[in-house]
């Protein structure tokens, strides 16, 4: 595949060399949140919950068939922003995400990469559309909390500020006193890339399959890895004496 850093290691090294702050998306780069507690089932349950309450008309046919529970939540929020209905729907999604966190599958090489990046002096933050409660629960289960706390920025009741809006990235940068050009965003979706671009933050795409890589390239991402292993190697190299 083209535009993968396996064919251009210098591009990856440049991103890592300049990154003093690393902003991570959660579901994808750090773990597969819905690896066992399937997102498709969660989306279907949210749609059925709305239909039982006579609210089927709130969703288009495409939205009713979505495999992404975030799509359902966003659709309802667009039509009834800030309503009690949206609040309850978001709470239901958070509960499902918490269930999923207990059986989430760690992304290969993510745990050692997080620890290594911390050890070489970079500061890390989470910038995600998932609930921050879910992120904290997962990080605690992996012994990674200290690598990120207190910089975990996730979904709030202001759903219009979720990525691709750069709000959570800007919150992280402001809280950490970091300039955008001294940061790096790691994400696996077009919304991650668009949020990073809007915030002026360099972007590293993680794509575990060809479909995800294609979507990232279509959005404009140019540095994409199929595995975090070369990222881990580059960070280790940066931490060696005499390597800059």
PDB file of C-alpha atoms in Angstrom:
ATOM      1  CA  UNK A   1       0.000   0.000   0.000  1.00  0.00           C
ATOM      2  CA  UNK A   2       1.214   3.531  -0.663  1.00  0.00           C
ATOM      3  CA  UNK A   3       1.683   6.257   1.956  1.00  0.00           C
ATOM      4  CA  UNK A   4       2.501   3.718   4.683  1.00  0.00           C
ATOM      5  CA  UNK A   5       5.471   4.619   6.873  1.00  0.00           C
ATOM      6  CA  UNK A   6       7.000   1.173   6.286  1.00  0.00           C
ATOM      7  CA  UNK A   7       8.055   2.703   2.943  1.00  0.00           C
ATOM      8  CA  UNK A   8       9.029   6.085   4.395  1.00  0.00           C
ATOM      9  CA  UNK A   9      10.525   5.643   7.873  1.00  0.00           C
ATOM     10  CA  UNK A  10      11.967   9.157   7.762  1.00  0.00           C
ATOM     11  CA  UNK A  11       8.448  10.635   7.864  1.00  0.00           C
ATOM     12  CA  UNK A  12       7.663   8.676  11.016  1.00  0.00           C
ATOM     13  CA  UNK A  13      10.963   9.632  12.623  1.00  0.00           C
ATOM     14  CA  UNK A  14      10.307  13.309  11.907  1.00  0.00           C
ATOM     15  CA  UNK A  15       6.888  13.168  13.577  1.00  0.00           C
ATOM     16  CA  UNK A  16       8.273  11.474  16.672  1.00  0.00           C
ATOM     17  CA  UNK A  17      11.371  13.668  16.904  1.00  0.00           C
ATOM     18  CA  UNK A  18       9.246  16.810  17.090  1.00  0.00           C
ATOM     19  CA  UNK A  19       6.556  15.493  19.460  1.00  0.00           C
ATOM     20  CA  UNK A  20       6.807  16.669  23.047  1.00  0.00           C
ATOM     21  CA  UNK A  21       3.112  16.045  23.677  1.00  0.00           C
ATOM     22  CA  UNK A  22       1.275  13.029  22.257  1.00  0.00           C
ATOM     23  CA  UNK A  23      -2.515  13.092  21.963  1.00  0.00           C
ATOM     24  CA  UNK A  24      -4.073   9.652  21.618  1.00  0.00           C
ATOM     25  CA  UNK A  25      -7.446   8.669  20.314  1.00  0.00           C
ATOM     26  CA  UNK A  26      -8.701   5.831  22.523  1.00  0.00           C
ATOM     27  CA  UNK A  27     -10.762   3.257  20.614  1.00  0.00           C
ATOM     28  CA  UNK A  28      -8.393   2.021  17.922  1.00  0.00           C
ATOM     29  CA  UNK A  29      -4.867   3.161  18.724  1.00  0.00           C
ATOM     30  CA  UNK A  30      -4.981   2.062  22.385  1.00  0.00           C
ATOM     31  CA  UNK A  31      -7.509  -0.770  22.239  1.00  0.00           C
ATOM     32  CA  UNK A  32     -10.394  -2.253  20.301  1.00  0.00           C
ATOM     33  CA  UNK A  33     -13.100  -1.211  22.716  1.00  0.00           C
ATOM     34  CA  UNK A  34     -15.861  -3.242  21.082  1.00  0.00           C
ATOM     35  CA  UNK A  35     -13.756  -6.298  20.231  1.00  0.00           C
ATOM     36  CA  UNK A  36     -16.104  -8.623  22.130  1.00  0.00           C
ATOM     37  CA  UNK A  37     -19.033  -6.436  23.234  1.00  0.00           C
ATOM     38  CA  UNK A  38     -19.958  -5.583  19.662  1.00  0.00           C
ATOM     39  CA  UNK A  39     -20.621  -1.987  18.601  1.00  0.00           C
ATOM     40  CA  UNK A  40     -23.203  -3.242  16.102  1.00  0.00           C
ATOM     41  CA  UNK A  41     -25.271  -4.739  18.926  1.00  0.00           C
ATOM     42  CA  UNK A  42     -24.986  -1.546  20.965  1.00  0.00           C
ATOM     43  CA  UNK A  43     -26.179   0.559  18.005  1.00  0.00           C
ATOM     44  CA  UNK A  44     -29.100  -1.800  17.397  1.00  0.00           C
ATOM     45  CA  UNK A  45     -30.103  -1.663  21.066  1.00  0.00           C
ATOM     46  CA  UNK A  46     -30.061   2.150  21.063  1.00  0.00           C
ATOM     47  CA  UNK A  47     -32.255   2.221  17.953  1.00  0.00           C
ATOM     48  CA  UNK A  48     -34.684  -0.266  19.506  1.00  0.00           C
ATOM     49  CA  UNK A  49     -34.787   1.789  22.706  1.00  0.00           C
ATOM     50  CA  UNK A  50     -35.875   4.809  20.677  1.00  0.00           C
ATOM     51  CA  UNK A  51     -38.437   2.805  18.704  1.00  0.00           C
ATOM     52  CA  UNK A  52     -40.069   1.397  21.850  1.00  0.00           C
ATOM     53  CA  UNK A  53     -40.627   5.006  22.929  1.00  0.00           C
ATOM     54  CA  UNK A  54     -42.296   5.863  19.632  1.00  0.00           C
ATOM     55  CA  UNK A  55     -39.294   7.860  18.415  1.00  0.00           C
ATOM     56  CA  UNK A  56     -38.483   5.875  15.282  1.00  0.00           C
ATOM     57  CA  UNK A  57     -39.025   8.955  13.105  1.00  0.00           C
ATOM     58  CA  UNK A  58     -36.064  10.696  14.756  1.00  0.00           C
ATOM     59  CA  UNK A  59     -33.711   8.568  12.667  1.00  0.00           C
ATOM     60  CA  UNK A  60     -33.330   8.190   8.939  1.00  0.00           C
ATOM     61  CA  UNK A  61     -33.361   4.706   7.452  1.00  0.00           C
ATOM     62  CA  UNK A  62     -29.576   4.819   7.152  1.00  0.00           C
ATOM     63  CA  UNK A  63     -29.179   5.883  10.762  1.00  0.00           C
ATOM     64  CA  UNK A  64     -31.454   3.066  11.920  1.00  0.00           C
ATOM     65  CA  UNK A  65     -29.198   0.576  10.129  1.00  0.00           C
ATOM     66  CA  UNK A  66     -25.908   2.038  11.350  1.00  0.00           C
ATOM     67  CA  UNK A  67     -23.297  -0.171  12.983  1.00  0.00           C
ATOM     68  CA  UNK A  68     -21.918   2.757  14.995  1.00  0.00           C
ATOM     69  CA  UNK A  69     -23.690   3.788  18.240  1.00  0.00           C
ATOM     70  CA  UNK A  70     -22.070   7.230  18.027  1.00  0.00           C
ATOM     71  CA  UNK A  71     -24.041   7.848  14.822  1.00  0.00           C
ATOM     72  CA  UNK A  72     -27.309   7.220  16.679  1.00  0.00           C
ATOM     73  CA  UNK A  73     -26.318   9.542  19.499  1.00  0.00           C
ATOM     74  CA  UNK A  74     -25.227  12.334  17.142  1.00  0.00           C
ATOM     75  CA  UNK A  75     -28.382  12.012  15.044  1.00  0.00           C
ATOM     76  CA  UNK A  76     -30.662  12.493  18.044  1.00  0.00           C
ATOM     77  CA  UNK A  77     -28.551  15.365  19.349  1.00  0.00           C
ATOM     78  CA  UNK A  78     -28.768  17.185  16.014  1.00  0.00           C
ATOM     79  CA  UNK A  79     -32.574  17.087  16.217  1.00  0.00           C
ATOM     80  CA  UNK A  80     -32.972  17.648  19.961  1.00  0.00           C
ATOM     81  CA  UNK A  81     -29.735  19.274  21.175  1.00  0.00           C
ATOM     82  CA  UNK A  82     -29.268  19.413  24.935  1.00  0.00           C
ATOM     83  CA  UNK A  83     -32.534  17.545  25.618  1.00  0.00           C
ATOM     84  CA  UNK A  84     -33.225  15.056  28.409  1.00  0.00           C
ATOM     85  CA  UNK A  85     -33.595  12.448  25.669  1.00  0.00           C
ATOM     86  CA  UNK A  86     -30.017  13.040  24.522  1.00  0.00           C
ATOM     87  CA  UNK A  87     -28.773  12.949  28.106  1.00  0.00           C
ATOM     88  CA  UNK A  88     -30.426   9.593  28.729  1.00  0.00           C
ATOM     89  CA  UNK A  89     -29.214   8.175  25.422  1.00  0.00           C
ATOM     90  CA  UNK A  90     -25.649   9.270  26.186  1.00  0.00           C
ATOM     91  CA  UNK A  91     -25.857   7.658  29.621  1.00  0.00           C
ATOM     92  CA  UNK A  92     -27.009   4.410  28.034  1.00  0.00           C
ATOM     93  CA  UNK A  93     -24.100   4.514  25.595  1.00  0.00           C
ATOM     94  CA  UNK A  94     -21.648   5.162  28.430  1.00  0.00           C
ATOM     95  CA  UNK A  95     -22.953   2.089  30.284  1.00  0.00           C
ATOM     96  CA  UNK A  96     -22.457  -0.024  27.167  1.00  0.00           C
ATOM     97  CA  UNK A  97     -18.944   1.363  26.697  1.00  0.00           C
ATOM     98  CA  UNK A  98     -18.122   0.488  30.310  1.00  0.00           C
ATOM     99  CA  UNK A  99     -19.288  -3.084  29.683  1.00  0.00           C
ATOM    100  CA  UNK A 100     -17.107  -3.180  26.582  1.00  0.00           C
ATOM    101  CA  UNK A 101     -14.057  -1.854  28.451  1.00  0.00           C
ATOM    102  CA  UNK A 102     -13.905  -4.975  30.596  1.00  0.00           C
ATOM    103  CA  UNK A 103     -13.371  -7.149  27.504  1.00  0.00           C
ATOM    104  CA  UNK A 104     -11.572  -4.656  25.247  1.00  0.00           C
ATOM    105  CA  UNK A 105      -8.625  -5.999  23.250  1.00  0.00           C
ATOM    106  CA  UNK A 106      -5.368  -4.044  23.704  1.00  0.00           C
ATOM    107  CA  UNK A 107      -3.866  -2.825  20.440  1.00  0.00           C
ATOM    108  CA  UNK A 108      -0.612  -4.654  19.762  1.00  0.00           C
ATOM    109  CA  UNK A 109       2.419  -2.706  21.055  1.00  0.00           C
ATOM    110  CA  UNK A 110       0.242   0.073  22.504  1.00  0.00           C
ATOM    111  CA  UNK A 111       1.026  -0.614  26.178  1.00  0.00           C
ATOM    112  CA  UNK A 112       4.828  -0.653  25.800  1.00  0.00           C
ATOM    113  CA  UNK A 113       4.667   2.324  23.438  1.00  0.00           C
ATOM    114  CA  UNK A 114       2.739   4.359  26.003  1.00  0.00           C
ATOM    115  CA  UNK A 115       5.204   3.448  28.761  1.00  0.00           C
ATOM    116  CA  UNK A 116       8.242   4.079  26.577  1.00  0.00           C
ATOM    117  CA  UNK A 117       7.008   7.452  25.365  1.00  0.00           C
ATOM    118  CA  UNK A 118       6.428   8.450  28.981  1.00  0.00           C
ATOM    119  CA  UNK A 119       9.872   7.203  29.976  1.00  0.00           C
ATOM    120  CA  UNK A 120      11.651   9.321  27.344  1.00  0.00           C
ATOM    121  CA  UNK A 121       9.967  12.447  28.665  1.00  0.00           C
ATOM    122  CA  UNK A 122       6.972  13.051  26.428  1.00  0.00           C
ATOM    123  CA  UNK A 123       3.653  13.970  28.001  1.00  0.00           C
ATOM    124  CA  UNK A 124       0.569  12.041  26.966  1.00  0.00           C
ATOM    125  CA  UNK A 125      -3.131  12.866  26.793  1.00  0.00           C
ATOM    126  CA  UNK A 126      -6.305  11.184  25.570  1.00  0.00           C
ATOM    127  CA  UNK A 127      -8.563  13.037  23.126  1.00  0.00           C
ATOM    128  CA  UNK A 128     -11.556  10.829  22.367  1.00  0.00           C
ATOM    129  CA  UNK A 129     -15.250  10.746  21.543  1.00  0.00           C
ATOM    130  CA  UNK A 130     -15.715   7.966  24.095  1.00  0.00           C
ATOM    131  CA  UNK A 131     -16.702   8.614  27.692  1.00  0.00           C
ATOM    132  CA  UNK A 132     -13.774   9.644  29.915  1.00  0.00           C
ATOM    133  CA  UNK A 133     -15.132   7.255  32.577  1.00  0.00           C
ATOM    134  CA  UNK A 134     -14.579   4.402  30.138  1.00  0.00           C
ATOM    135  CA  UNK A 135     -11.045   5.532  29.326  1.00  0.00           C
ATOM    136  CA  UNK A 136     -10.132   5.708  33.011  1.00  0.00           C
ATOM    137  CA  UNK A 137     -11.560   2.246  33.655  1.00  0.00           C
ATOM    138  CA  UNK A 138      -9.574   0.723  30.814  1.00  0.00           C
ATOM    139  CA  UNK A 139      -6.305   2.480  31.662  1.00  0.00           C
ATOM    140  CA  UNK A 140      -6.612   1.373  35.286  1.00  0.00           C
ATOM    141  CA  UNK A 141      -7.064  -2.237  34.172  1.00  0.00           C
ATOM    142  CA  UNK A 142      -3.797  -2.025  32.210  1.00  0.00           C
ATOM    143  CA  UNK A 143      -1.796  -0.114  34.818  1.00  0.00           C
ATOM    144  CA  UNK A 144      -1.481   2.874  32.482  1.00  0.00           C
ATOM    145  CA  UNK A 145      -3.363   5.543  34.401  1.00  0.00           C
ATOM    146  CA  UNK A 146      -0.245   7.365  35.603  1.00  0.00           C
ATOM    147  CA  UNK A 147       0.916   7.841  32.002  1.00  0.00           C
ATOM    148  CA  UNK A 148      -2.076  10.076  31.215  1.00  0.00           C
ATOM    149  CA  UNK A 149      -3.687  11.491  34.371  1.00  0.00           C
ATOM    150  CA  UNK A 150      -5.037  14.134  34.557  1.00  0.00           C
ATOM    151  CA  UNK A 151      -5.125  14.676  30.812  1.00  0.00           C
ATOM    152  CA  UNK A 152      -8.109  12.614  29.672  1.00  0.00           C
ATOM    153  CA  UNK A 153     -10.516  14.557  27.472  1.00  0.00           C
ATOM    154  CA  UNK A 154     -13.581  12.672  26.301  1.00  0.00           C
ATOM    155  CA  UNK A 155     -17.254  13.003  25.520  1.00  0.00           C
ATOM    156  CA  UNK A 156     -19.258  15.625  27.389  1.00  0.00           C
ATOM    157  CA  UNK A 157     -22.898  16.674  27.144  1.00  0.00           C
ATOM    158  CA  UNK A 158     -21.844  19.126  24.410  1.00  0.00           C
ATOM    159  CA  UNK A 159     -21.985  16.535  21.653  1.00  0.00           C
ATOM    160  CA  UNK A 160     -21.546  19.134  18.937  1.00  0.00           C
ATOM    161  CA  UNK A 161     -17.956  19.561  20.162  1.00  0.00           C
ATOM    162  CA  UNK A 162     -16.910  15.966  19.516  1.00  0.00           C
ATOM    163  CA  UNK A 163     -14.340  15.255  16.806  1.00  0.00           C
ATOM    164  CA  UNK A 164     -14.011  16.295  14.020  1.00  0.00           C
ATOM    165  CA  UNK A 165     -14.354  19.468  16.066  1.00  0.00           C
ATOM    166  CA  UNK A 166     -10.899  20.124  17.588  1.00  0.00           C
ATOM    167  CA  UNK A 167     -12.354  20.981  20.999  1.00  0.00           C
ATOM    168  CA  UNK A 168     -10.884  18.049  22.948  1.00  0.00           C
ATOM    169  CA  UNK A 169      -7.477  18.497  21.321  1.00  0.00           C
ATOM    170  CA  UNK A 170      -7.463  22.183  22.152  1.00  0.00           C
ATOM    171  CA  UNK A 171      -8.465  21.405  25.747  1.00  0.00           C
ATOM    172  CA  UNK A 172      -5.496  19.074  26.030  1.00  0.00           C
ATOM    173  CA  UNK A 173      -3.053  21.522  24.465  1.00  0.00           C
ATOM    174  CA  UNK A 174      -4.236  24.404  26.650  1.00  0.00           C
ATOM    175  CA  UNK A 175      -4.108  22.331  29.830  1.00  0.00           C
ATOM    176  CA  UNK A 176      -0.600  21.108  29.039  1.00  0.00           C
ATOM    177  CA  UNK A 177       0.691  24.472  27.848  1.00  0.00           C
ATOM    178  CA  UNK A 178       1.743  22.924  24.546  1.00  0.00           C
ATOM    179  CA  UNK A 179       2.020  24.503  21.122  1.00  0.00           C
ATOM    180  CA  UNK A 180       0.215  22.548  18.375  1.00  0.00           C
ATOM    181  CA  UNK A 181       3.394  22.089  16.346  1.00  0.00           C
ATOM    182  CA  UNK A 182       5.107  20.448  19.348  1.00  0.00           C
ATOM    183  CA  UNK A 183       2.347  17.843  19.612  1.00  0.00           C
ATOM    184  CA  UNK A 184       1.328  14.724  17.724  1.00  0.00           C
ATOM    185  CA  UNK A 185      -2.118  13.173  17.354  1.00  0.00           C
ATOM    186  CA  UNK A 186      -2.468   9.403  16.884  1.00  0.00           C
ATOM    187  CA  UNK A 187      -5.841   8.391  15.477  1.00  0.00           C
ATOM    188  CA  UNK A 188      -7.528   5.811  13.282  1.00  0.00           C
ATOM    189  CA  UNK A 189     -10.452   7.676  11.732  1.00  0.00           C
ATOM    190  CA  UNK A 190     -11.017  10.588   9.381  1.00  0.00           C
ATOM    191  CA  UNK A 191     -12.584  12.552  12.238  1.00  0.00           C
ATOM    192  CA  UNK A 192      -9.324  12.207  14.190  1.00  0.00           C
ATOM    193  CA  UNK A 193      -7.369  13.529  11.239  1.00  0.00           C
ATOM    194  CA  UNK A 194      -9.755  16.425  10.609  1.00  0.00           C
ATOM    195  CA  UNK A 195      -9.691  17.429  14.278  1.00  0.00           C
ATOM    196  CA  UNK A 196      -5.889  17.367  14.295  1.00  0.00           C
ATOM    197  CA  UNK A 197      -5.749  19.436  11.119  1.00  0.00           C
ATOM    198  CA  UNK A 198      -8.150  22.005  12.563  1.00  0.00           C
ATOM    199  CA  UNK A 199      -6.044  22.221  15.731  1.00  0.00           C
ATOM    200  CA  UNK A 200      -2.806  22.542  13.755  1.00  0.00           C
ATOM    201  CA  UNK A 201      -1.427  19.306  15.237  1.00  0.00           C
ATOM    202  CA  UNK A 202       0.685  16.865  13.167  1.00  0.00           C
ATOM    203  CA  UNK A 203      -1.071  13.538  12.644  1.00  0.00           C
ATOM    204  CA  UNK A 204      -0.043   9.884  12.646  1.00  0.00           C
ATOM    205  CA  UNK A 205      -2.649   7.509  11.315  1.00  0.00           C
ATOM    206  CA  UNK A 206      -3.038   3.989  12.676  1.00  0.00           C
ATOM    207  CA  UNK A 207      -4.902   1.621  10.344  1.00  0.00           C
ATOM    208  CA  UNK A 208      -5.264  -2.033  11.274  1.00  0.00           C
ATOM    209  CA  UNK A 209      -6.648  -2.923   7.852  1.00  0.00           C
ATOM    210  CA  UNK A 210      -6.714  -1.682   4.270  1.00  0.00           C
ATOM    211  CA  UNK A 211     -10.213  -0.213   4.567  1.00  0.00           C
ATOM    212  CA  UNK A 212      -9.238   2.034   7.455  1.00  0.00           C
ATOM    213  CA  UNK A 213      -6.029   3.054   5.692  1.00  0.00           C
ATOM    214  CA  UNK A 214      -8.006   4.022   2.605  1.00  0.00           C
ATOM    215  CA  UNK A 215     -10.419   6.157   4.604  1.00  0.00           C
ATOM    216  CA  UNK A 216      -7.538   7.947   6.317  1.00  0.00           C
ATOM    217  CA  UNK A 217      -5.832   8.651   2.994  1.00  0.00           C
ATOM    218  CA  UNK A 218      -9.081   9.928   1.495  1.00  0.00           C
ATOM    219  CA  UNK A 219      -9.399  12.362   4.411  1.00  0.00           C
ATOM    220  CA  UNK A 220      -5.875  13.644   3.745  1.00  0.00           C
ATOM    221  CA  UNK A 221      -3.631  11.721   6.145  1.00  0.00           C
ATOM    222  CA  UNK A 222      -0.188  11.012   4.711  1.00  0.00           C
ATOM    223  CA  UNK A 223       1.718   9.196   7.445  1.00  0.00           C
ATOM    224  CA  UNK A 224      -0.061   5.935   8.255  1.00  0.00           C
ATOM    225  CA  UNK A 225       1.142   2.783  10.000  1.00  0.00           C
ATOM    226  CA  UNK A 226      -0.427  -0.657   9.938  1.00  0.00           C
ATOM    227  CA  UNK A 227       1.192  -1.514  13.277  1.00  0.00           C
ATOM    228  CA  UNK A 228       2.499   0.445  16.253  1.00  0.00           C
ATOM    229  CA  UNK A 229       5.672  -1.645  16.247  1.00  0.00           C
ATOM    230  CA  UNK A 230       7.701   0.771  14.051  1.00  0.00           C
ATOM    231  CA  UNK A 231       6.466   3.642  16.218  1.00  0.00           C
ATOM    232  CA  UNK A 232       7.736   1.865  19.328  1.00  0.00           C
ATOM    233  CA  UNK A 233      11.105   1.285  17.685  1.00  0.00           C
ATOM    234  CA  UNK A 234      11.391   4.930  16.649  1.00  0.00           C
ATOM    235  CA  UNK A 235      10.540   6.148  20.160  1.00  0.00           C
ATOM    236  CA  UNK A 236      13.106   3.773  21.666  1.00  0.00           C
ATOM    237  CA  UNK A 237      15.697   5.090  19.207  1.00  0.00           C
ATOM    238  CA  UNK A 238      14.870   8.650  20.196  1.00  0.00           C
ATOM    239  CA  UNK A 239      15.498   7.753  23.849  1.00  0.00           C
ATOM    240  CA  UNK A 240      19.001   6.432  23.216  1.00  0.00           C
ATOM    241  CA  UNK A 241      21.971   8.692  24.066  1.00  0.00           C
ATOM    242  CA  UNK A 242      23.144  10.641  21.073  1.00  0.00           C
ATOM    243  CA  UNK A 243      19.921  10.063  19.095  1.00  0.00           C
ATOM    244  CA  UNK A 244      17.803  13.143  18.413  1.00  0.00           C
TER     245      UNK A 244
END
